[in-house]
Amino acid sequence: MKFAKYILLVIISIIAIVTIQLFVSGYIQWYLNGKYEITSATIEQIMDKDGIVHVHEIINYKMRKPFRGVYRYVEQSRAVKIENVKLWIENVDGERVEFLRKNNREFEARVWVSNTPISPQEIENIELHVTYDAKYVLENGSDISQVFRQFWGAKWDAPVNNITAKFVFPEDLTVEKIYTHPKINYSRNGNTFTLNIKKLPPYTFAEARFIFPPKKLKYSYENSSLYLSEIEEIEKTYSTKVLLSRILPPVFIIISIVLLTLIFNFFGRERQIPYNGIYEREIPYNDSPDIVNAIVVNQLSKIDSDGISAVIMDLYKKKYVELDKEGKYIKILDKDGNDLSETEKFFYRLLRKYSYDNVFSFSQLKKTLSKDKKLAKDFLDEFNAYKSLVVDIAKSRKYLSVVGTYLSYLVGIFSIISSILIFFSFSKINFAYQSVFSTILFAIGAGVFILPKDVFGSWSKEGREYYLKWKNFEKFLTDYSLLSQYPPESIVLWEDYLVYATALSIADKVEKHLKKLIPKDIDVNETVYYYPYRRFGRQFYVVSTVAHSTVYGNSSGKGGFSGGAGGIGGGSGGGGGGAF
């Protein structure tokens, strides 16, 4: 059962990080709100002998939600000037083009299909054509010339499938080198280059840089600050980043696994002890249930609501309190507390202090604490002091060494931070690759914090025996066939069993077994078997939450082209588009 819980928590962590990745990349917003998807795009850019690039884009939309039309915009970029802009839809008659912005540097246009929203069932596929001429695309530098074009812009809010970009240059231009961002497969036939991309996430650009010997054309731009050395430095840096994007994720995973393996071997292996018991039919130690809960269930980290419930049930069994059958209040009885453990005595005093007329009412206390900040702080301080006392006593026995646990936490932090860094650093280069590896890395890191402390920590000999005896007692209580062979001899023992079953977080299962075995003449509603009694621990934590809110509340706080080679993402063209 516990193993299933750990697996579930790891799965939840993986789902959470994948959801974050999809949200950051824009996939979730597109999936929930996107009006369209792009099934294919063909971008043809042909340069004539004067240096004018004739651009023809064919963008195929598949509509997902009601729409009125589609739009396209190209932003001002580098020294490029544009003219002869035309837009039309090939497969729909009667479209109307509306330019929202149009000059010799940029344009933004809507292509209306209908004045009122129409359903994708009426028109599902739209084939948008965009043509324009671009001047000054060829840049002449000091020792080279370049064409640096972003053929797919970073402002499309939908993923795109099957991009084909075709670049054609005059015969007197010799392409010496081509760089693509991201790295793209391409083919060359003379001075015709064809680039293919199967899929790009939303808000992701694609561009190509072509390098030529110095060449002046009628419509080339003189860029005196353009140097081959600068381009090579930029592209070398980018290539290094691409290489790191491939190498670092698996390397970080290997490092994390190796470190965790070493930590386990040095600090997590358990000592051999002479105890070989399979079941414990008697309560193995005379510890109070809150101590057992802190050591066995929570491995010296805390006491949980089951531990609190078990203490309240133990106080009821020892006649220190009476419990309301509806779980609304605890009636405090006046006793000296001589037969209570140190922690139970502290908790009993806490109940008495915050009771009114010897009644500890959860609903009344929540109302009081929500209005009285000082009282709420006092309650929080004393409740936290009780929990600290339980953990301190548990730790004082030195049952569990957590050196390996804390070292594993450092590895976990390294894994989680690394997964976040590699995703944000490299997701635009290769989204799917980074998503897979960063998810694995995050799962390793999250798993470290989810696992019990004794996986990478280790019990002392005394602690190991203590832990195993309680776990074997737990096995006995949850094995009905064995429990029926050795039933408790008195109602007192029956109640003891359920108190410790609650502390061990197995009360529901044990209660079902015990109810089948308890003598018929006993009224279970007058014993700790009564189910509402096991809800008091949760009620206590609800009161604590109210007090915390009262004390701390909800905190709140009070262009022009300048030259150069152009960095990654700085190619001319690009822009975006969509549907409306």
GROMACS .gro file of N, CA and C in nm, residues 306-447:
model
  426
  306ASP      N    1  -0.303   1.102   1.219
  306ASP     CA    2  -0.329   0.971   1.279
  306ASP      C    3  -0.264   0.960   1.417
  307GLY      N    4  -0.144   1.018   1.430
  307GLY     CA    5  -0.078   1.018   1.561
  307GLY      C    6  -0.157   1.096   1.663
  308ILE      N    7  -0.212   1.211   1.623
  308ILE     CA    8  -0.295   1.292   1.714
  308ILE      C    9  -0.421   1.215   1.752
  309SER      N   10  -0.486   1.152   1.653
  309SER     CA   11  -0.606   1.073   1.681
  309SER      C   12  -0.576   0.961   1.779
  310ALA      N   13  -0.461   0.895   1.761
  310ALA     CA   14  -0.425   0.784   1.849
  310ALA      C   15  -0.404   0.832   1.992
  311VAL      N   16  -0.343   0.951   2.009
  311VAL     CA   17  -0.324   1.006   2.144
  311VAL      C   18  -0.459   1.036   2.209
  312ILE      N   19  -0.549   1.097   2.133
  312ILE     CA   20  -0.682   1.128   2.186
  312ILE      C   21  -0.755   1.000   2.224
  313MET      N   22  -0.744   0.896   2.140
  313MET     CA   23  -0.808   0.768   2.171
  313MET      C   24  -0.746   0.705   2.295
  314ASP      N   25  -0.614   0.720   2.311
  314ASP     CA   26  -0.547   0.666   2.429
  314ASP      C   27  -0.592   0.739   2.555
  315LEU      N   28  -0.607   0.872   2.546
  315LEU     CA   29  -0.659   0.948   2.660
  315LEU      C   30  -0.802   0.906   2.693
  316TYR      N   31  -0.880   0.876   2.592
  316TYR     CA   32  -1.017   0.828   2.614
  316TYR      C   33  -1.014   0.692   2.682
  317LYS      N   34  -0.926   0.605   2.634
  317LYS     CA   35  -0.915   0.471   2.692
  317LYS      C   36  -0.872   0.476   2.838
  318LYS      N   37  -0.788   0.576   2.870
  318LYS     CA   38  -0.738   0.589   3.007
  318LYS      C   39  -0.827   0.678   3.094
  319LYS      N   40  -0.946   0.715   3.041
  319LYS     CA   41  -1.047   0.791   3.116
  319LYS      C   42  -1.003   0.934   3.148
  320TYR      N   43  -0.926   0.994   3.059
  320TYR     CA   44  -0.889   1.135   3.076
  320TYR      C   45  -0.985   1.228   3.001
  321VAL      N   46  -1.051   1.172   2.901
  321VAL     CA   47  -1.146   1.252   2.823
  321VAL      C   48  -1.267   1.166   2.788
  322GLU      N   49  -1.374   1.233   2.754
  322GLU     CA   50  -1.490   1.169   2.694
  322GLU      C   51  -1.510   1.230   2.556
  323LEU      N   52  -1.548   1.147   2.460
  323LEU     CA   53  -1.553   1.192   2.321
  323LEU      C   54  -1.696   1.197   2.269
  324ASP      N   55  -1.726   1.306   2.202
  324ASP     CA   56  -1.857   1.321   2.140
  324ASP      C   57  -1.869   1.226   2.021
  325LYS      N   58  -1.980   1.153   2.016
  325LYS     CA   59  -1.997   1.051   1.912
  325LYS      C   60  -2.009   1.112   1.772
  326GLU      N   61  -2.038   1.241   1.762
  326GLU     CA   62  -2.045   1.307   1.632
  326GLU      C   63  -1.913   1.375   1.596
  327GLY      N   64  -1.814   1.361   1.684
  327GLY     CA   65  -1.682   1.416   1.655
  327GLY      C   66  -1.672   1.566   1.666
  328LYS      N   67  -1.762   1.630   1.745
  328LYS     CA   68  -1.763   1.775   1.752
  328LYS      C   69  -1.683   1.831   1.869
  329TYR      N   70  -1.670   1.755   1.976
  329TYR     CA   71  -1.600   1.809   2.092
  329TYR      C   72  -1.539   1.697   2.175
  330ILE      N   73  -1.449   1.738   2.265
  330ILE     CA   74  -1.386   1.648   2.362
  330ILE      C   75  -1.415   1.702   2.501
  331LYS      N   76  -1.470   1.619   2.587
  331LYS     CA   77  -1.496   1.661   2.726
  331LYS      C   78  -1.375   1.623   2.810
  332ILE      N   79  -1.319   1.721   2.880
  332ILE     CA   80  -1.197   1.699   2.958
  332ILE      C   81  -1.234   1.658   3.100
  333LEU      N   82  -1.177   1.546   3.146
  333LEU     CA   83  -1.198   1.500   3.283
  333LEU      C   84  -1.078   1.542   3.367
  334ASP      N   85  -1.103   1.569   3.493
  334ASP     CA   86  -0.998   1.621   3.582
  334ASP      C   87  -0.921   1.507   3.646
  335LYS      N   88  -0.797   1.486   3.598
  335LYS     CA   89  -0.710   1.382   3.654
  335LYS      C   90  -0.568   1.436   3.663
  336ASP      N   91  -0.486   1.369   3.745
  336ASP     CA   92  -0.351   1.423   3.770
  336ASP      C   93  -0.252   1.389   3.659
  337GLY      N   94  -0.278   1.287   3.578
  337GLY     CA   95  -0.191   1.254   3.466
  337GLY      C   96  -0.069   1.173   3.502
  338ASN      N   97  -0.070   1.105   3.616
  338ASN     CA   98   0.048   1.030   3.659
  338ASN      C   99   0.080   0.912   3.568
  339ASP      N  100  -0.021   0.857   3.504
  339ASP     CA  101   0.004   0.740   3.419
  339ASP      C  102   0.020   0.777   3.272
  340LEU      N  103   0.043   0.903   3.244
  340LEU     CA  104   0.062   0.947   3.106
  340LEU      C  105   0.211   0.965   3.076
  341SER      N  106   0.246   0.945   2.950
  341SER     CA  107   0.383   0.974   2.907
  341SER      C  108   0.402   1.125   2.903
  342GLU      N  109   0.526   1.168   2.887
  342GLU     CA  110   0.556   1.312   2.884
  342GLU      C  111   0.480   1.383   2.773
  343THR      N  112   0.476   1.320   2.655
  343THR     CA  113   0.408   1.384   2.543
  343THR      C  114   0.257   1.386   2.561
  344GLU      N  115   0.202   1.276   2.612
  344GLU     CA  116   0.057   1.271   2.635
  344GLU      C  117   0.016   1.371   2.742
  345LYS      N  118   0.099   1.388   2.843
  345LYS     CA  119   0.069   1.484   2.950
  345LYS      C  120   0.067   1.626   2.893
  346PHE      N  121   0.162   1.657   2.804
  346PHE     CA  122   0.166   1.788   2.740
  346PHE      C  123   0.039   1.811   2.658
  347PHE      N  124   0.000   1.709   2.583
  347PHE     CA  125  -0.118   1.722   2.498
  347PHE      C  126  -0.245   1.736   2.583
  348TYR      N  127  -0.251   1.662   2.692
  348TYR     CA  128  -0.367   1.670   2.782
  348TYR      C  129  -0.379   1.811   2.840
  349ARG      N  130  -0.265   1.872   2.878
  349ARG     CA  131  -0.268   2.009   2.930
  349ARG      C  132  -0.313   2.108   2.821
  350LEU      N  133  -0.271   2.080   2.697
  350LEU     CA  134  -0.313   2.165   2.585
  350LEU      C  135  -0.465   2.161   2.567
  351LEU      N  136  -0.522   2.042   2.577
  351LEU     CA  137  -0.668   2.028   2.566
  351LEU      C  138  -0.738   2.105   2.677
  352ARG      N  139  -0.685   2.093   2.797
  352ARG     CA  140  -0.748   2.159   2.912
  352ARG      C  141  -0.741   2.311   2.898
  353LYS      N  142  -0.627   2.361   2.852
  353LYS     CA  143  -0.609   2.506   2.844
  353LYS      C  144  -0.706   2.569   2.745
  354TYR      N  145  -0.733   2.501   2.634
  354TYR     CA  146  -0.817   2.561   2.530
  354TYR      C  147  -0.960   2.506   2.530
  355SER      N  148  -0.999   2.451   2.644
  355SER     CA  149  -1.138   2.408   2.661
  355SER      C  150  -1.215   2.516   2.737
  356TYR      N  151  -1.346   2.515   2.725
  356TYR     CA  152  -1.433   2.609   2.796
  356TYR      C  153  -1.534   2.526   2.874
  357ASP      N  154  -1.535   2.546   3.006
  357ASP     CA  155  -1.618   2.461   3.094
  357ASP      C  156  -1.585   2.314   3.071
  358ASN      N  157  -1.454   2.286   3.059
  358ASN     CA  158  -1.404   2.150   3.040
  358ASN      C  159  -1.452   2.084   2.910
  359VAL      N  160  -1.489   2.166   2.812
  359VAL     CA  161  -1.528   2.112   2.681
  359VAL      C  162  -1.438   2.174   2.574
  360PHE      N  163  -1.365   2.089   2.505
  360PHE     CA  164  -1.280   2.133   2.394
  360PHE      C  165  -1.363   2.119   2.267
  361SER      N  166  -1.423   2.231   2.224
  361SER     CA  167  -1.512   2.231   2.108
  361SER      C  168  -1.436   2.280   1.985
  362PHE      N  169  -1.430   2.196   1.883
  362PHE     CA  170  -1.356   2.233   1.762
  362PHE      C  171  -1.419   2.354   1.693
  363SER      N  172  -1.550   2.353   1.678
  363SER     CA  173  -1.616   2.463   1.607
  363SER      C  174  -1.603   2.594   1.684
  364GLN      N  175  -1.620   2.588   1.817
  364GLN     CA  176  -1.610   2.709   1.897
  364GLN      C  177  -1.467   2.763   1.897
  365LEU      N  178  -1.370   2.672   1.906
  365LEU     CA  179  -1.230   2.715   1.908
  365LEU      C  180  -1.191   2.779   1.774
  366LYS      N  181  -1.241   2.725   1.664
  366LYS     CA  182  -1.210   2.784   1.533
  366LYS      C  183  -1.264   2.927   1.524
  367LYS      N  184  -1.386   2.947   1.574
  367LYS     CA  185  -1.444   3.082   1.574
  367LYS      C  186  -1.361   3.177   1.659
  368THR      N  187  -1.323   3.130   1.778
  368THR     CA  188  -1.247   3.215   1.871
  368THR      C  189  -1.111   3.251   1.813
  369LEU      N  190  -1.041   3.150   1.759
  369LEU     CA  191  -0.906   3.175   1.707
  369LEU      C  192  -0.908   3.262   1.581
  370SER      N  193  -1.016   3.255   1.504
  370SER     CA  194  -1.024   3.336   1.383
  370SER      C  195  -1.039   3.485   1.414
  371LYS      N  196  -1.078   3.517   1.540
  371LYS     CA  197  -1.100   3.657   1.578
  371LYS      C  198  -0.993   3.711   1.672
  372ASP      N  199  -0.918   3.623   1.735
  372ASP     CA  200  -0.820   3.664   1.837
  372ASP      C  201  -0.680   3.624   1.791
  373LYS      N  202  -0.604   3.719   1.738
  373LYS     CA  203  -0.473   3.689   1.682
  373LYS      C  204  -0.375   3.642   1.789
  374LYS      N  205  -0.378   3.704   1.907
  374LYS     CA  206  -0.286   3.666   2.014
  374LYS      C  207  -0.314   3.523   2.061
  375LEU      N  208  -0.443   3.493   2.081
  375LEU     CA  209  -0.479   3.358   2.124
  375LEU      C  210  -0.443   3.256   2.017
  376ALA      N  211  -0.464   3.293   1.891
  376ALA     CA  212  -0.429   3.203   1.781
  376ALA      C  213  -0.280   3.175   1.779
  377LYS      N  214  -0.199   3.278   1.803
  377LYS     CA  215  -0.054   3.259   1.807
  377LYS      C  216  -0.013   3.171   1.924
  378ASP      N  217  -0.075   3.193   2.039
  378ASP     CA  218  -0.046   3.110   2.157
  378ASP      C  219  -0.079   2.963   2.128
  379PHE      N  220  -0.194   2.941   2.067
  379PHE     CA  221  -0.234   2.803   2.036
  379PHE      C  222  -0.135   2.740   1.939
  380LEU      N  223  -0.099   2.814   1.834
  380LEU     CA  224  -0.003   2.761   1.737
  380LEU      C  225   0.130   2.727   1.803
  381ASP      N  226   0.178   2.818   1.887
  381ASP     CA  227   0.306   2.796   1.955
  381ASP      C  228   0.302   2.670   2.040
  382GLU      N  229   0.193   2.652   2.114
  382GLU     CA  230   0.185   2.535   2.204
  382GLU      C  231   0.163   2.406   2.127
  383PHE      N  232   0.083   2.412   2.021
  383PHE     CA  233   0.064   2.292   1.939
  383PHE      C  234   0.194   2.254   1.870
  384ASN      N  235   0.267   2.353   1.819
  384ASN     CA  236   0.397   2.325   1.757
  384ASN      C  237   0.497   2.275   1.860
  385ALA      N  238   0.489   2.328   1.982
  385ALA     CA  239   0.578   2.281   2.088
  385ALA      C  240   0.552   2.134   2.119
  386TYR      N  241   0.423   2.096   2.119
  386TYR     CA  242   0.390   1.955   2.142
  386TYR      C  243   0.448   1.868   2.031
  387LYS      N  244   0.428   1.908   1.907
  387LYS     CA  245   0.479   1.828   1.795
  387LYS      C  246   0.631   1.820   1.799
  388SER      N  247   0.695   1.931   1.835
  388SER     CA  248   0.842   1.931   1.845
  388SER      C  249   0.889   1.840   1.957
  389LEU      N  250   0.815   1.838   2.069
  389LEU     CA  251   0.851   1.751   2.181
  389LEU      C  252   0.848   1.605   2.137
  390VAL      N  253   0.743   1.567   2.064
  390VAL     CA  254   0.732   1.429   2.016
  390VAL      C  255   0.852   1.393   1.928
  391VAL      N  256   0.883   1.480   1.832
  391VAL     CA  257   0.992   1.453   1.738
  391VAL      C  258   1.127   1.454   1.811
  392ASP      N  259   1.145   1.546   1.905
  392ASP     CA  260   1.272   1.553   1.979
  392ASP      C  261   1.296   1.427   2.060
  393ILE      N  262   1.191   1.377   2.127
  393ILE     CA  263   1.205   1.254   2.205
  393ILE      C  264   1.236   1.137   2.112
  394ALA      N  265   1.169   1.133   1.997
  394ALA     CA  266   1.194   1.026   1.901
  394ALA      C  267   1.338   1.032   1.850
  395LYS      N  268   1.386   1.152   1.819
  395LYS     CA  269   1.522   1.167   1.767
  395LYS      C  270   1.627   1.137   1.873
  396SER      N  271   1.594   1.165   1.999
  396SER     CA  272   1.693   1.148   2.106
  396SER      C  273   1.738   1.003   2.121
  397ARG      N  274   1.660   0.911   2.069
  397ARG     CA  275   1.697   0.770   2.078
  397ARG      C  276   1.802   0.731   1.974
  398LYS      N  277   1.825   0.820   1.877
  398LYS     CA  278   1.926   0.796   1.773
  398LYS      C  279   1.902   0.664   1.701
  399TYR      N  280   1.776   0.638   1.671
  399TYR     CA  281   1.739   0.515   1.601
  399TYR      C  282   1.775   0.521   1.452
  400LEU      N  283   1.768   0.641   1.394
  400LEU     CA  284   1.782   0.652   1.249
  400LEU      C  285   1.886   0.757   1.213
  401SER      N  286   1.988   0.714   1.137
  401SER     CA  287   2.088   0.807   1.085
  401SER      C  288   2.039   0.859   0.950
  402VAL      N  289   2.031   0.991   0.938
  402VAL     CA  290   1.976   1.050   0.815
  402VAL      C  291   2.082   1.124   0.734
  403VAL      N  292   2.210   1.093   0.758
  403VAL     CA  293   2.317   1.157   0.680
  403VAL      C  294   2.297   1.128   0.532
  404GLY      N  295   2.274   1.000   0.500
  404GLY     CA  296   2.252   0.964   0.360
  404GLY      C  297   2.126   1.026   0.303
  405THR      N  298   2.024   1.041   0.389
  405THR     CA  299   1.899   1.103   0.344
  405THR      C  300   1.923   1.246   0.300
  406TYR      N  301   1.997   1.322   0.383
  406TYR     CA  302   2.022   1.462   0.349
  406TYR      C  303   2.113   1.475   0.228
  407LEU      N  304   2.207   1.383   0.214
  407LEU     CA  305   2.290   1.384   0.093
  407LEU      C  306   2.205   1.355  -0.030
  408SER      N  307   2.111   1.262  -0.016
  408SER     CA  308   2.021   1.232  -0.129
  408SER      C  309   1.934   1.353  -0.162
  409TYR      N  310   1.897   1.431  -0.059
  409TYR     CA  311   1.818   1.553  -0.084
  409TYR      C  312   1.899   1.652  -0.169
  410LEU      N  313   2.030   1.660  -0.143
  410LEU     CA  314   2.114   1.749  -0.224
  410LEU      C  315   2.114   1.704  -0.370
  411VAL      N  316   2.122   1.571  -0.389
  411VAL     CA  317   2.116   1.519  -0.526
  411VAL      C  318   1.979   1.547  -0.587
  412GLY      N  319   1.874   1.533  -0.505
  412GLY     CA  320   1.739   1.562  -0.553
  412GLY      C  321   1.724   1.707  -0.596
  413ILE      N  322   1.779   1.799  -0.516
  413ILE     CA  323   1.774   1.941  -0.551
  413ILE      C  324   1.851   1.966  -0.680
  414PHE      N  325   1.969   1.903  -0.691
  414PHE     CA  326   2.049   1.915  -0.813
  414PHE      C  327   1.969   1.866  -0.934
  415SER      N  328   1.900   1.753  -0.919
  415SER     CA  329   1.823   1.696  -1.031
  415SER      C  330   1.708   1.786  -1.071
  416ILE      N  331   1.636   1.838  -0.973
  416ILE     CA  332   1.520   1.922  -1.003
  416ILE      C  333   1.563   2.053  -1.068
  417ILE      N  334   1.665   2.117  -1.010
  417ILE     CA  335   1.713   2.243  -1.067
  417ILE      C  336   1.768   2.220  -1.208
  418SER      N  337   1.843   2.110  -1.225
  418SER     CA  338   1.899   2.079  -1.357
  418SER      C  339   1.789   2.057  -1.459
  419SER      N  340   1.683   1.986  -1.418
  419SER     CA  341   1.573   1.959  -1.512
  419SER      C  342   1.508   2.088  -1.558
  420ILE      N  343   1.492   2.182  -1.466
  420ILE     CA  344   1.430   2.311  -1.501
  420ILE      C  345   1.522   2.392  -1.591
  421LEU      N  346   1.650   2.395  -1.556
  421LEU     CA  347   1.745   2.475  -1.634
  421LEU      C  348   1.760   2.422  -1.776
  422ILE      N  349   1.773   2.290  -1.792
  422ILE     CA  350   1.794   2.237  -1.927
  422ILE      C  351   1.669   2.257  -2.012
  423PHE      N  352   1.551   2.249  -1.949
  423PHE     CA  353   1.430   2.268  -2.028
  423PHE      C  354   1.419   2.412  -2.077
  424PHE      N  355   1.439   2.508  -1.986
  424PHE     CA  356   1.426   2.647  -2.026
  424PHE      C  357   1.541   2.691  -2.117
  425SER      N  358   1.657   2.629  -2.102
  425SER     CA  359   1.772   2.667  -2.184
  425SER      C  360   1.766   2.609  -2.325
  426PHE      N  361   1.713   2.487  -2.337
  426PHE     CA  362   1.726   2.415  -2.463
  426PHE      C  363   1.594   2.377  -2.530
  427SER      N  364   1.480   2.407  -2.470
  427SER     CA  365   1.353   2.357  -2.527
  427SER      C  366   1.325   2.414  -2.665
  428LYS      N  367   1.375   2.534  -2.694
  428LYS     CA  368   1.353   2.592  -2.827
  428LYS      C  369   1.441   2.525  -2.933
  429ILE      N  370   1.543   2.454  -2.888
  429ILE     CA  371   1.631   2.385  -2.983
  429ILE      C  372   1.573   2.250  -3.022
  430ASN      N  373   1.530   2.172  -2.924
  430ASN     CA  374   1.472   2.040  -2.950
  430ASN      C  375   1.373   2.008  -2.837
  431PHE      N  376   1.250   2.053  -2.855
  431PHE     CA  377   1.149   2.049  -2.749
  431PHE      C  378   1.123   1.908  -2.698
  432ALA      N  379   1.094   1.814  -2.788
  432ALA     CA  380   1.056   1.679  -2.745
  432ALA      C  381   1.170   1.612  -2.668
  433TYR      N  382   1.291   1.627  -2.717
  433TYR     CA  383   1.409   1.568  -2.652
  433TYR      C  384   1.425   1.623  -2.511
  434GLN      N  385   1.418   1.755  -2.498
  434GLN     CA  386   1.435   1.818  -2.367
  434GLN      C  387   1.320   1.782  -2.273
  435SER      N  388   1.200   1.773  -2.328
  435SER     CA  389   1.084   1.739  -2.245
  435SER      C  390   1.100   1.601  -2.182
  436VAL      N  391   1.144   1.504  -2.262
  436VAL     CA  392   1.161   1.367  -2.211
  436VAL      C  393   1.269   1.362  -2.104
  437PHE      N  394   1.387   1.416  -2.134
  437PHE     CA  395   1.498   1.404  -2.040
  437PHE      C  396   1.478   1.490  -1.915
  438SER      N  397   1.423   1.610  -1.931
  438SER     CA  398   1.400   1.693  -1.812
  438SER      C  399   1.293   1.631  -1.723
  439THR      N  400   1.195   1.562  -1.783
  439THR     CA  401   1.093   1.494  -1.703
  439THR      C  402   1.155   1.380  -1.623
  440ILE      N  403   1.240   1.301  -1.688
  440ILE     CA  404   1.308   1.191  -1.617
  440ILE      C  405   1.392   1.246  -1.503
  441LEU      N  406   1.467   1.352  -1.531
  441LEU     CA  407   1.553   1.413  -1.429
  441LEU      C  408   1.471   1.468  -1.314
  442PHE      N  409   1.360   1.533  -1.346
  442PHE     CA  410   1.272   1.586  -1.241
  442PHE      C  411   1.212   1.472  -1.158
  443ALA      N  412   1.174   1.363  -1.224
  443ALA     CA  413   1.115   1.249  -1.153
  443ALA      C  414   1.215   1.188  -1.055
  444ILE      N  415   1.342   1.182  -1.096
  444ILE     CA  416   1.446   1.131  -1.005
  444ILE      C  417   1.456   1.220  -0.882
  445GLY      N  418   1.461   1.352  -0.906
  445GLY     CA  419   1.471   1.445  -0.794
  445GLY      C  420   1.351   1.443  -0.704
  446ALA      N  421   1.231   1.442  -0.763
  446ALA     CA  422   1.109   1.439  -0.682
  446ALA      C  423   1.099   1.308  -0.605
  447GLY      N  424   1.139   1.197  -0.671
  447GLY     CA  425   1.131   1.067  -0.605
  447GLY      C  426   1.214   1.060  -0.479
   0.00000   0.00000   0.00000
